[in-house]
Coordinates of C-alpha atoms and ligand atoms in Angstrom, one line a residue:
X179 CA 103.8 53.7 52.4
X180 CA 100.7 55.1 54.1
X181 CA 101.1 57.4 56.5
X182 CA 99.8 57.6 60.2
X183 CA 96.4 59.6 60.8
X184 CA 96.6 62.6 62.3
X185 CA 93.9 63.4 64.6
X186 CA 94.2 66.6 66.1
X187 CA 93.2 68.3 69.5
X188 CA 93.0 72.1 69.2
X189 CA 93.6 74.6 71.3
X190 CA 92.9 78.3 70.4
X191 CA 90.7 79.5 67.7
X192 CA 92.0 82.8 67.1
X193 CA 93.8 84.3 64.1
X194 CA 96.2 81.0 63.6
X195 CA 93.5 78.5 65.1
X196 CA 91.2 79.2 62.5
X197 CA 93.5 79.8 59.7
X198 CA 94.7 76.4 60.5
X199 CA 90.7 75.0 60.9
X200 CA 90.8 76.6 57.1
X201 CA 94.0 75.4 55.8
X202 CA 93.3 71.9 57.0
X203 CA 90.2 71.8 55.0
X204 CA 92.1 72.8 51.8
X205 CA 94.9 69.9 52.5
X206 CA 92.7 66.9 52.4
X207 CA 96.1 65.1 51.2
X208 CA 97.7 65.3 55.1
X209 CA 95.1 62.8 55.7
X210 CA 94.9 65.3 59.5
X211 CA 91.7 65.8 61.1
X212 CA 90.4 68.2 63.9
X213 CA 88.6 66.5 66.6
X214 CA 88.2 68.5 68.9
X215 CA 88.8 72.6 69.6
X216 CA 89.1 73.8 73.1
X217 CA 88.7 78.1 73.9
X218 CA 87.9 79.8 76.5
X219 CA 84.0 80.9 75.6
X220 CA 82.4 78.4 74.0
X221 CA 79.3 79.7 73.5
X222 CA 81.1 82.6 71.1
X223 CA 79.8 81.9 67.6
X224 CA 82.4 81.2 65.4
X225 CA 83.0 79.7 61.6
X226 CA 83.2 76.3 62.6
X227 CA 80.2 73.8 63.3
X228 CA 79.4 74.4 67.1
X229 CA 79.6 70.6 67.8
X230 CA 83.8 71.2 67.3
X231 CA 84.4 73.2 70.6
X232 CA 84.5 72.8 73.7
X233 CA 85.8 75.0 77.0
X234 CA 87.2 71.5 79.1
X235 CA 90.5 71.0 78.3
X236 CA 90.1 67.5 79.7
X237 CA 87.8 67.0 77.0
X238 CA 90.6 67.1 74.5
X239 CA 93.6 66.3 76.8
X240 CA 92.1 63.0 78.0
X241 CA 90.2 61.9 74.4
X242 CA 91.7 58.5 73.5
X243 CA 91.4 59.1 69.8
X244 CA 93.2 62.1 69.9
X245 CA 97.1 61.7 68.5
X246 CA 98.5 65.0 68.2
X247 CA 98.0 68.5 70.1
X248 CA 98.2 71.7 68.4
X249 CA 98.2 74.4 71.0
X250 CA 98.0 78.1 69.5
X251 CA 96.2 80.2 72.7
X252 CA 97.6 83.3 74.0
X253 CA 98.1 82.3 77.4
X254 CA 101.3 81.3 77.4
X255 CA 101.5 79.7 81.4
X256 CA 98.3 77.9 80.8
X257 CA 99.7 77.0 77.5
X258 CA 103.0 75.8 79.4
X259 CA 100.6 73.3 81.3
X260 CA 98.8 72.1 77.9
X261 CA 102.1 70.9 76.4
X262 CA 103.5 69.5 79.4
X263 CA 100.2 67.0 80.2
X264 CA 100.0 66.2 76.2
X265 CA 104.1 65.6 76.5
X266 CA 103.5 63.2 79.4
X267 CA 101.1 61.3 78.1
X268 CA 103.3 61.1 74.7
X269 CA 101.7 62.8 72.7
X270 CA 103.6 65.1 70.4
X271 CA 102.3 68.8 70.2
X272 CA 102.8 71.4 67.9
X273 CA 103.0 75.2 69.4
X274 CA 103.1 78.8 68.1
X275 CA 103.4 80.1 71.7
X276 CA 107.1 82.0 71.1
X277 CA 106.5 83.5 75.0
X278 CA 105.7 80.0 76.7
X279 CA 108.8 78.4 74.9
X280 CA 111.3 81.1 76.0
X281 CA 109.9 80.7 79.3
X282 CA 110.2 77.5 79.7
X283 CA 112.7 76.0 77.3
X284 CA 114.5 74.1 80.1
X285 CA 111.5 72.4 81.3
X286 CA 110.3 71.8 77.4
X287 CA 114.1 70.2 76.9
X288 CA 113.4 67.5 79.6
X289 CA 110.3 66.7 78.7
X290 CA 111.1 65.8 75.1
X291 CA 114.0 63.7 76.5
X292 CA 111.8 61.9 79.3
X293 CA 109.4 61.4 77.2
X294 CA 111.0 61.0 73.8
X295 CA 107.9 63.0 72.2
X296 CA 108.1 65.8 69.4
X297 CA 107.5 69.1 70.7
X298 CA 107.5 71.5 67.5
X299 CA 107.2 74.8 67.0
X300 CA 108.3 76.2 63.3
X301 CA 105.6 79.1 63.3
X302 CA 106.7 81.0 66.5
X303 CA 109.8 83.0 65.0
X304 CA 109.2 84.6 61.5
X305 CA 105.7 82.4 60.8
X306 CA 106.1 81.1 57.1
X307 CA 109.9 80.8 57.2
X308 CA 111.6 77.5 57.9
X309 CA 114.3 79.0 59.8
X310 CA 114.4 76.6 62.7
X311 CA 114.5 73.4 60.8
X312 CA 117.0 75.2 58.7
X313 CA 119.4 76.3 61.5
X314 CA 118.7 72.5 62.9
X315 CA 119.6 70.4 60.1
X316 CA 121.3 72.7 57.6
X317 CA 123.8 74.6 59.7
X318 CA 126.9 73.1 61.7
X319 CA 127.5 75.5 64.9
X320 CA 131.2 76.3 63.5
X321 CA 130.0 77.3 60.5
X322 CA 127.5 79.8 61.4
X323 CA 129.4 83.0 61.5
X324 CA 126.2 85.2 62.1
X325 CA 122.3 85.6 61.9
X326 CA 120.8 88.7 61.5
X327 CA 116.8 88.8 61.3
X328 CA 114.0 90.6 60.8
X329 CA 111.4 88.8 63.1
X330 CA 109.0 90.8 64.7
X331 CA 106.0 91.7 61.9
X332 CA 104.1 94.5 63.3
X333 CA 107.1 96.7 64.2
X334 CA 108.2 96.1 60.3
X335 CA 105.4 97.2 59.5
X336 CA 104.8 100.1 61.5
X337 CA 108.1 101.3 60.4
X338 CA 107.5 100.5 56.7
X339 CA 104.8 102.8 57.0
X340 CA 106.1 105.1 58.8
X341 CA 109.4 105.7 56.6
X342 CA 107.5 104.6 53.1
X343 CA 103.9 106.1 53.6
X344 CA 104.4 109.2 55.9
X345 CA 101.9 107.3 58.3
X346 CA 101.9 108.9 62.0
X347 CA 103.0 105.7 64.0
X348 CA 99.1 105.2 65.8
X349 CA 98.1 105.0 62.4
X350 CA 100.3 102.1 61.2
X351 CA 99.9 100.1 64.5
X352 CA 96.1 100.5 64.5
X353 CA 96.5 98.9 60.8
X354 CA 98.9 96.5 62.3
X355 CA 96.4 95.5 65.0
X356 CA 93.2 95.2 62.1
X357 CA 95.2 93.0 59.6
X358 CA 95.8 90.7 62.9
X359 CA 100.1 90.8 63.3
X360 CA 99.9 92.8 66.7
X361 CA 100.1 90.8 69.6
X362 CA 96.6 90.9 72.1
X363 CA 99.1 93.5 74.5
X364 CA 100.9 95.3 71.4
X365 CA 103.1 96.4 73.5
X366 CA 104.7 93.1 73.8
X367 CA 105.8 93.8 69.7
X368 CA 106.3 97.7 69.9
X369 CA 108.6 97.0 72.8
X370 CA 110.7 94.3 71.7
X371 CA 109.4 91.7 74.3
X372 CA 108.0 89.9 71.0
X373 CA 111.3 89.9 69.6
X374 CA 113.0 88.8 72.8
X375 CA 111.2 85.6 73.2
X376 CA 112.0 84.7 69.4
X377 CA 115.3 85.1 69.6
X378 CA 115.6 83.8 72.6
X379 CA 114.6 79.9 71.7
X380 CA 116.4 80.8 68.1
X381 CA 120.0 81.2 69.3
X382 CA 119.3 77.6 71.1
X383 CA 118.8 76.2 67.7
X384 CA 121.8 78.3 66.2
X385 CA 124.4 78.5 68.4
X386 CA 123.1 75.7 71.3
X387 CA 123.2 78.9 73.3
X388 CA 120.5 78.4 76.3
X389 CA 119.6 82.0 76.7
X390 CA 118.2 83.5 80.4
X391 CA 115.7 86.4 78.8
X392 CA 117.2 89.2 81.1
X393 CA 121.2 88.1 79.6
X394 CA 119.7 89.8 76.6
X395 CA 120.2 93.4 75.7
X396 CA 117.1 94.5 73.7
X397 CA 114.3 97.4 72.8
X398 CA 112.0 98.1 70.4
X399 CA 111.0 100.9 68.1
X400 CA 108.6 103.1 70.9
X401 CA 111.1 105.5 70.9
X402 CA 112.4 106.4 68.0
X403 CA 111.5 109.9 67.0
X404 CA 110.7 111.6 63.7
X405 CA 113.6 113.8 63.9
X406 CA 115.7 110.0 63.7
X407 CA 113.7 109.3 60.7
X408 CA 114.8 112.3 59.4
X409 CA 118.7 111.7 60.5
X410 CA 118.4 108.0 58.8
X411 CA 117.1 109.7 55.3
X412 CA 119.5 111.9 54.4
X413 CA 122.2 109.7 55.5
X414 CA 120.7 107.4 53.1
X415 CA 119.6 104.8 55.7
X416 CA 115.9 103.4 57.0
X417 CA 115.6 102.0 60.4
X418 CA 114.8 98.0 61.0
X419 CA 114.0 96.3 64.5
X420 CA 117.1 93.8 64.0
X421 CA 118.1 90.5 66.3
X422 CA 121.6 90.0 65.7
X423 CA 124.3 87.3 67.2
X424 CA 127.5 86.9 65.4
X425 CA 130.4 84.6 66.6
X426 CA 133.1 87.0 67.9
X427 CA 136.5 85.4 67.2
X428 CA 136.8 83.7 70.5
X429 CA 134.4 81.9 69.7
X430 CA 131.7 83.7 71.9
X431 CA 129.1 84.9 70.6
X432 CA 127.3 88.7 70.7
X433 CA 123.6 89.1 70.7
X434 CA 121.4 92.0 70.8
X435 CA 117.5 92.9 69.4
X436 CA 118.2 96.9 68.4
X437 CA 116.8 99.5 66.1
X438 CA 120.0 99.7 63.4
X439 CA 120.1 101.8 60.6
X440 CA 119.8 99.8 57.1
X441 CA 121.5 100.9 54.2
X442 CA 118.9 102.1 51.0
X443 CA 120.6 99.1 48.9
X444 CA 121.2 96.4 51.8
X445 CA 118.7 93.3 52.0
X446 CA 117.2 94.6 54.6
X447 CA 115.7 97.6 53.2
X448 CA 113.8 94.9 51.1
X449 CA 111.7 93.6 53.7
X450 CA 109.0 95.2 54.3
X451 CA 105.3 95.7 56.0
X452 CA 105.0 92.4 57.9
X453 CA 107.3 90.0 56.6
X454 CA 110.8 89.1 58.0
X455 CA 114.1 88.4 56.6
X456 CA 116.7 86.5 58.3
X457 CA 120.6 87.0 56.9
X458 CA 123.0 84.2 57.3
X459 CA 126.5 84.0 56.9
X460 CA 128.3 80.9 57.2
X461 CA 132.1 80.2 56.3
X462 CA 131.8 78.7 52.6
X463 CA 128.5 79.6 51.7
X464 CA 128.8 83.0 52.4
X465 CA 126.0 85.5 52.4
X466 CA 122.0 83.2 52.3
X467 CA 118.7 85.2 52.8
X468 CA 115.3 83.8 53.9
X469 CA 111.9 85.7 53.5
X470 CA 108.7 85.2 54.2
X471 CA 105.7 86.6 56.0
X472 CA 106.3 86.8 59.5
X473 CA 102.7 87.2 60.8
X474 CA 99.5 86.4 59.8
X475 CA 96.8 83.9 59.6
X476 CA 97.6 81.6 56.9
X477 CA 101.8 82.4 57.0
X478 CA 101.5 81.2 60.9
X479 CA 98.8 78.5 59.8
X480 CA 101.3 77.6 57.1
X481 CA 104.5 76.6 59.5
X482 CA 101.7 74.9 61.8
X483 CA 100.9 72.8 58.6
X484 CA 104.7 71.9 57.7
X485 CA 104.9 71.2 61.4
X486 CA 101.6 68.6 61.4
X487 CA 103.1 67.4 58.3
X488 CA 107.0 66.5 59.6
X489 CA 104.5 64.5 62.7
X490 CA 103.9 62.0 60.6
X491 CA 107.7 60.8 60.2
X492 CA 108.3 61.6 63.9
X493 CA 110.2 64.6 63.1
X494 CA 111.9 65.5 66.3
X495 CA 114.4 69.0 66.8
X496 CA 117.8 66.6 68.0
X497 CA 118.9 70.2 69.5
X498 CA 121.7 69.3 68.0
X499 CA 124.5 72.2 68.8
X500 CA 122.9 72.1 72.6
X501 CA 123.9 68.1 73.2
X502 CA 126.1 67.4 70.3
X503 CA 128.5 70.5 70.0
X504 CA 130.5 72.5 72.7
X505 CA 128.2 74.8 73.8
X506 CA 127.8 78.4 72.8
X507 CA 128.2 81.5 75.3
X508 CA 127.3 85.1 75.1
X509 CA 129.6 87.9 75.4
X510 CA 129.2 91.5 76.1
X511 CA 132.8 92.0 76.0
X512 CA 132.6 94.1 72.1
X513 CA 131.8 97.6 71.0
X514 CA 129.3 98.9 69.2
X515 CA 128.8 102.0 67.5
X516 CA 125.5 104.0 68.0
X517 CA 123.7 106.8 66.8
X518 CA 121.8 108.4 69.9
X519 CA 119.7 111.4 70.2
X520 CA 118.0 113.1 72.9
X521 CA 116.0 116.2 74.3
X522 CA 118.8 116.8 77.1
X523 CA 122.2 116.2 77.4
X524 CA 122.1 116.1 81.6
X525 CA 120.5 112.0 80.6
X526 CA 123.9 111.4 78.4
X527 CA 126.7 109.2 80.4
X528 CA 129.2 110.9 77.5
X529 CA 132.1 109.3 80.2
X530 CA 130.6 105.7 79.0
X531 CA 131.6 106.2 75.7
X532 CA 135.1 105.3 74.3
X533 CA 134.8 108.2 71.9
X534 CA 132.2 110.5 70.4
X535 CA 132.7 111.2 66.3
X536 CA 130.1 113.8 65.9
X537 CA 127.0 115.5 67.7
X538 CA 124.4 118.4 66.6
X539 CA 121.8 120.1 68.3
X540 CA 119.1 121.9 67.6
X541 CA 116.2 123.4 69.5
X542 CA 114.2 120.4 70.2
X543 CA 116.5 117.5 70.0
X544 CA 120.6 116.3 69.9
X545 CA 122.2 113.7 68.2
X546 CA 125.9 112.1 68.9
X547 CA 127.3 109.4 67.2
X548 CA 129.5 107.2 68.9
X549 CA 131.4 103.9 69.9
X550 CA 130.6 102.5 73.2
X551 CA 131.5 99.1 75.1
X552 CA 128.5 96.2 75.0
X553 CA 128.5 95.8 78.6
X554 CA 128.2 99.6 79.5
X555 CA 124.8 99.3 77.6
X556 CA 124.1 95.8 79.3
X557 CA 124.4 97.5 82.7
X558 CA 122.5 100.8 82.1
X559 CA 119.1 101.9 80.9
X560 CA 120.0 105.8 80.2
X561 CA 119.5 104.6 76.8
X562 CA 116.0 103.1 77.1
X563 CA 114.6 105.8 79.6
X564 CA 113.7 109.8 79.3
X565 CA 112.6 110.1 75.7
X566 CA 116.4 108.4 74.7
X567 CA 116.6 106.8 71.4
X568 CA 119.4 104.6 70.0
X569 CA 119.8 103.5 67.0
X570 CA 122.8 100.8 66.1
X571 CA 125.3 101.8 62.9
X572 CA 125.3 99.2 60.2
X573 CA 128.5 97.9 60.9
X574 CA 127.5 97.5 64.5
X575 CA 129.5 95.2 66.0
X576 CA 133.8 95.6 66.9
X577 CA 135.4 93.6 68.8
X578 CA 138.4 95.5 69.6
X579 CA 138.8 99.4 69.8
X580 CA 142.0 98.3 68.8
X581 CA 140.9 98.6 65.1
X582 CA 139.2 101.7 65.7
X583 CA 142.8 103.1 67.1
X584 CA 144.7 101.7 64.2
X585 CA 142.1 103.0 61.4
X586 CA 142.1 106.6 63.1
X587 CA 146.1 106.9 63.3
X588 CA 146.4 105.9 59.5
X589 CA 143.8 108.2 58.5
X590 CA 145.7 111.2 60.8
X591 CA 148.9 109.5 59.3
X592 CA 147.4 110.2 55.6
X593 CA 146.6 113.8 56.7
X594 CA 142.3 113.0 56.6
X595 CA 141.8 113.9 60.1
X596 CA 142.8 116.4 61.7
Ligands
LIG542 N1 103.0 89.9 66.8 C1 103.8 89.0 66.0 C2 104.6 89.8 65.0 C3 103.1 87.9 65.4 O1 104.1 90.9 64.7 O2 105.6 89.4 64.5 C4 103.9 86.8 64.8 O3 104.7 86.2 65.7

């Protein structure tokens, strides 16, 4: 059977827009063309013949020929309005735009049912991966007892050369920023907002959760210290930006995007620089791990390709767990346990905490460690203000202090603790 022609309205020609201009040319096979490329400056010179771009988004919007959109600018509100006018007029569009889909995931829901057009968007959490399609067709919700991911690049990589290289933190994101991974505003990935918006849209796919951004405890690596580097080495540990959810047995599910410390021999430790990793565990298969590149020209250009390519069966996301399953819900009601440290312990709410194991101090800088209930961190920002870091244990998540009690009493019992 011969498949459809793709002929494809672009907009963006940044670090994905022309690694996809390039990738195209290397797949003559996908029988896709670029018709037309809309930016903002159009008089830029660029490695593309001129006669490709235009700055009227009419030009490609309203262009008869044109079958497909592939939208990959930064703007995500005026990329918001691109998908919508190529969705009403049923065209199917492709996006990388992981801030304009957690923004407006609702709205992007009803226009793929009004319209019954493919809105796909593989390459905006963890690039390369297929971890959406795989959490779409592969998983069943009941199955899925947690994800844990790796998916924000440049903070992997600024901490990979942080812990690995001994590189000063400026250092790694200036590197970050050359090689391309940083967003424009790298804030947006040293923060966590990067992270946020991934894992936002990804818990709709994996748990048919529909996540409000601010539900969403999260932060990102701009405060952790050296002295915490120095804490996580010798107790054998190195520190990941992780985005967690695992299904509490209520059936509710707990999500978070923290620092946590990794263990030297856990999966991952193994991901490094800028890819991701994403850790599932599901009731018979037990423990799967994808990697991949999680920024990048030709990684993202890569998922935009598979993307392109699933267009030409219709591929649609059936959101599946949202309409088809009972529908998921966060919880905050579960305990963590953190390592914190700080420069003074007036910016401590130590009566939050349902017990403190251990602290140290030393001129400059404290350190407890702790277990504290979800929702006291949920309600407070102690821990994200006034130089406070806080760093998740591995085994982060309890879900009743319960088992804490009962551990401690048979350890006293057995005459370990005193
Ligand atoms: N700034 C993003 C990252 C790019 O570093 O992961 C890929 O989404």
């Amino acid at each position: 059977m011969k498949h459809k022609k793709l002929v494809i309205g672009l907009f963006g020609f940044g670090v994905v827009g022309e690694g996809l201009y390039k990738v195209l040319l290397q797949t003559p096979s996908l029988n896709a063309t670029i018709r037309k490329v809309c930016i903002k400056d159009a008089a830029k010179k660029r490695n593309a013949p001129a006669s490709l771009f235009t700055d009227d988004k009419n030009e490609v919007l309203q262009d008869e020929e044109i079958n497909l959109i592939v939208e990959l600018i930064d703007d995500s509100e005026a990329a918001f309005q691109i998908v919508k006018s190529a969705l009403e007029s049923h065209r199917p569009v492709v996006s990388a735009n992981k801030k304009m889909i957690a923004d407006h995931l609702p709205e992007l829901l009803e226009l793929q049912q009004a319209t019954g057009t493919s809105f796909l968007y593989e390459a905006a959490c963890c690039a390369s991966i297929p971890v959406i399609r795989n959490l779409e067709e592969y998983y069943d919700n009941d199955l899925l007892h947690s994800i844990n991911a790796v998916i924000n690049g440049s903070t992997n990589f600024i901490l990979t050369k942080m812990f690995d290289e001994n590189l000063p933190f400026k250092e790694a994101l200036l590197l970050a920023q050359q090689l391309g991974f940083a967003e424009s505003d790298p804030r947006l990935d040293i923060e966590g907002w990067d992270a946020l918006n991934k894992w936002s849209f990804l818990l709709t796919h994996a748990y048919g959760i529909l996540v409000k951004k601010n539900e969403l405890v999260f932060n990102g690596i701009q405060l952790i210290t050296h002295h915490d580097a120095q804490v996580a080495v010798h107790l054998g540990y190195s520190i990941k930006l992780i985005a967690g959810a695992k299904k509490l047995s209520n059936g509710k599910v707990a999500a978070y995007i923290l620092p946590r410390f990794v263990k030297n021999d856990d999966l991952f430790n193994s991901i490094k620089n800028e890819y991701n990793g994403v850790v599932v565990e599901s009731s018979f298969a037990d423990k799967q791990f994808f990697y991949g590149k999680g920024a990048g020209s030709f990684p993202t250009a890569s998922a935009v390709l598979s993307d392109i390519s699933a267009l030409r069966y219709n591929y649609k996301y059936e959101y599946k767990k949202l309409y088809h399953h009972q529908v998921g819900e966060l919880t905050q009601d579960f305990y963590v346990k953190v390592y914190v440290s700080f420069a003074d312990w007036k910016y401590i709410p130590k009566d939050d905490f349902e017990s403190i194991e251990e602290w140290h101090s030393n001129d400059q800088r404290s350190d407890l460690t702790g277990i504290i209930h979800f929702e006291k961190l949920a309600n407070s920002d102690w821990w994200k203000t006034n130089e406070v870091s806080l760093i998740l244990y591995p085994d982060d998540i309890i879900e009743s202090m319960d088992v804490v009690k009962v551990k401690k009493r048979s350890l006293e019992l057995a005459g370990f603790a005193g």
